[in-house]
């Protein structure tokens, strides 16, 4: 099934911090866009005559907010984030892909559970959506948030988080962790790492660590530290959900990457929307790069192997991937690949795209 595209009109813009803005959008006329808490929206602005795509987690709640919204933080050297923050205005229309992503939660009023959210920087965005979605629906569930920021003025959603904490005082607790706070800050001055994560869970929240569900979103190092900490207490992989963010620094690294010497030019077949396309993939190209070069409009979003928008299935031949974190082990065993980071390593490769 092909991805859907929409043109959404900006309804409101809120300055969250000096370098972060929330953009809310009107739903299309006669159609409400459905999504799950934690999913992302891919924006497709045209910059200097070229369409570019970036994925931004939605900070809105599908069951609480009338409009869908993304929150965008400026990134040094970030082409798209900076362009959107500087140029997108109320009333402007922008092309988007339908919401996607597997970092989701579906609130269930019959559930009574403990959910712990760990966020760093702009990683708060999907966690905000999750908290706002779960708290009104699961009236017996407790939600805890550990949120790491640089300093007080960089705390995204500070006012909203305070309001949620007041509204759900017996079921929602927020712990702000600042790495470079002002001298008047009386909270934690540290980073979220393996040792501090244990302290937060045992001393500040006093929860049964082994029984909670965990949602992590932020810098890769932070998530690795938290995962290592909670696994000490017997937390299993299926209790841990992670969202990997793709930054402008990753983008630059991709652009600077040398041509892979071990790869050879291969001719592959792509089955998409009822057609068979023959595509020549050069050594330095991914399967997605080669398809787009041939004007085959395959679905894609982050181009970093994280979002799964470009997922296909290798039904013949062999393929290698630069990055596998976006897929589950079971999906990889079944032959699923992400075309944006995939290279054919044998002749006769056939890729099936739903």
Short mmCIF file of N, CA, C and O in Angstrom, two decimals, residues 91 137 139 177 237 245 285 320 328 336:
data_model
loop_
_atom_site.label_atom_id
_atom_site.label_comp_id
_atom_site.label_asym_id
_atom_site.label_seq_id
_atom_site.Cartn_x
_atom_site.Cartn_y
_atom_site.Cartn_z
N UNK A 91 -0.77 29.95 8.26
CA UNK A 91 -1.44 30.07 6.97
C UNK A 91 -0.70 29.42 5.83
O UNK A 91 -1.27 29.17 4.76
N UNK A 137 -6.77 8.61 29.81
CA UNK A 137 -7.48 7.37 29.44
C UNK A 137 -7.27 6.27 30.47
O UNK A 137 -8.21 5.61 30.89
N UNK A 139 -6.82 5.68 33.86
CA UNK A 139 -6.98 6.45 35.09
C UNK A 139 -6.30 5.81 36.31
O UNK A 139 -6.24 6.43 37.38
N UNK A 177 16.45 17.13 34.84
CA UNK A 177 17.88 16.92 35.07
C UNK A 177 18.63 17.86 34.14
O UNK A 177 18.51 17.77 32.92
N UNK A 237 13.69 -6.96 27.05
CA UNK A 237 13.66 -6.14 25.84
C UNK A 237 12.25 -5.70 25.47
O UNK A 237 12.05 -4.60 24.95
N UNK A 245 16.72 9.28 17.03
CA UNK A 245 16.61 10.53 16.29
C UNK A 245 17.74 10.64 15.29
O UNK A 245 18.85 10.16 15.51
N UNK A 285 25.81 3.95 -3.99
CA UNK A 285 24.39 4.26 -3.82
C UNK A 285 23.68 3.25 -2.93
O UNK A 285 24.05 2.08 -2.86
N UNK A 320 22.83 -6.05 1.95
CA UNK A 320 23.40 -5.66 3.25
C UNK A 320 22.85 -4.29 3.62
O UNK A 320 22.48 -3.49 2.75
N UNK A 328 12.93 -4.92 13.58
CA UNK A 328 13.01 -5.92 14.64
C UNK A 328 13.79 -7.12 14.11
O UNK A 328 13.94 -7.31 12.90
N UNK A 336 12.94 -8.47 5.51
CA UNK A 336 12.62 -7.06 5.35
C UNK A 336 13.90 -6.21 5.39
O UNK A 336 14.84 -6.53 6.14
#
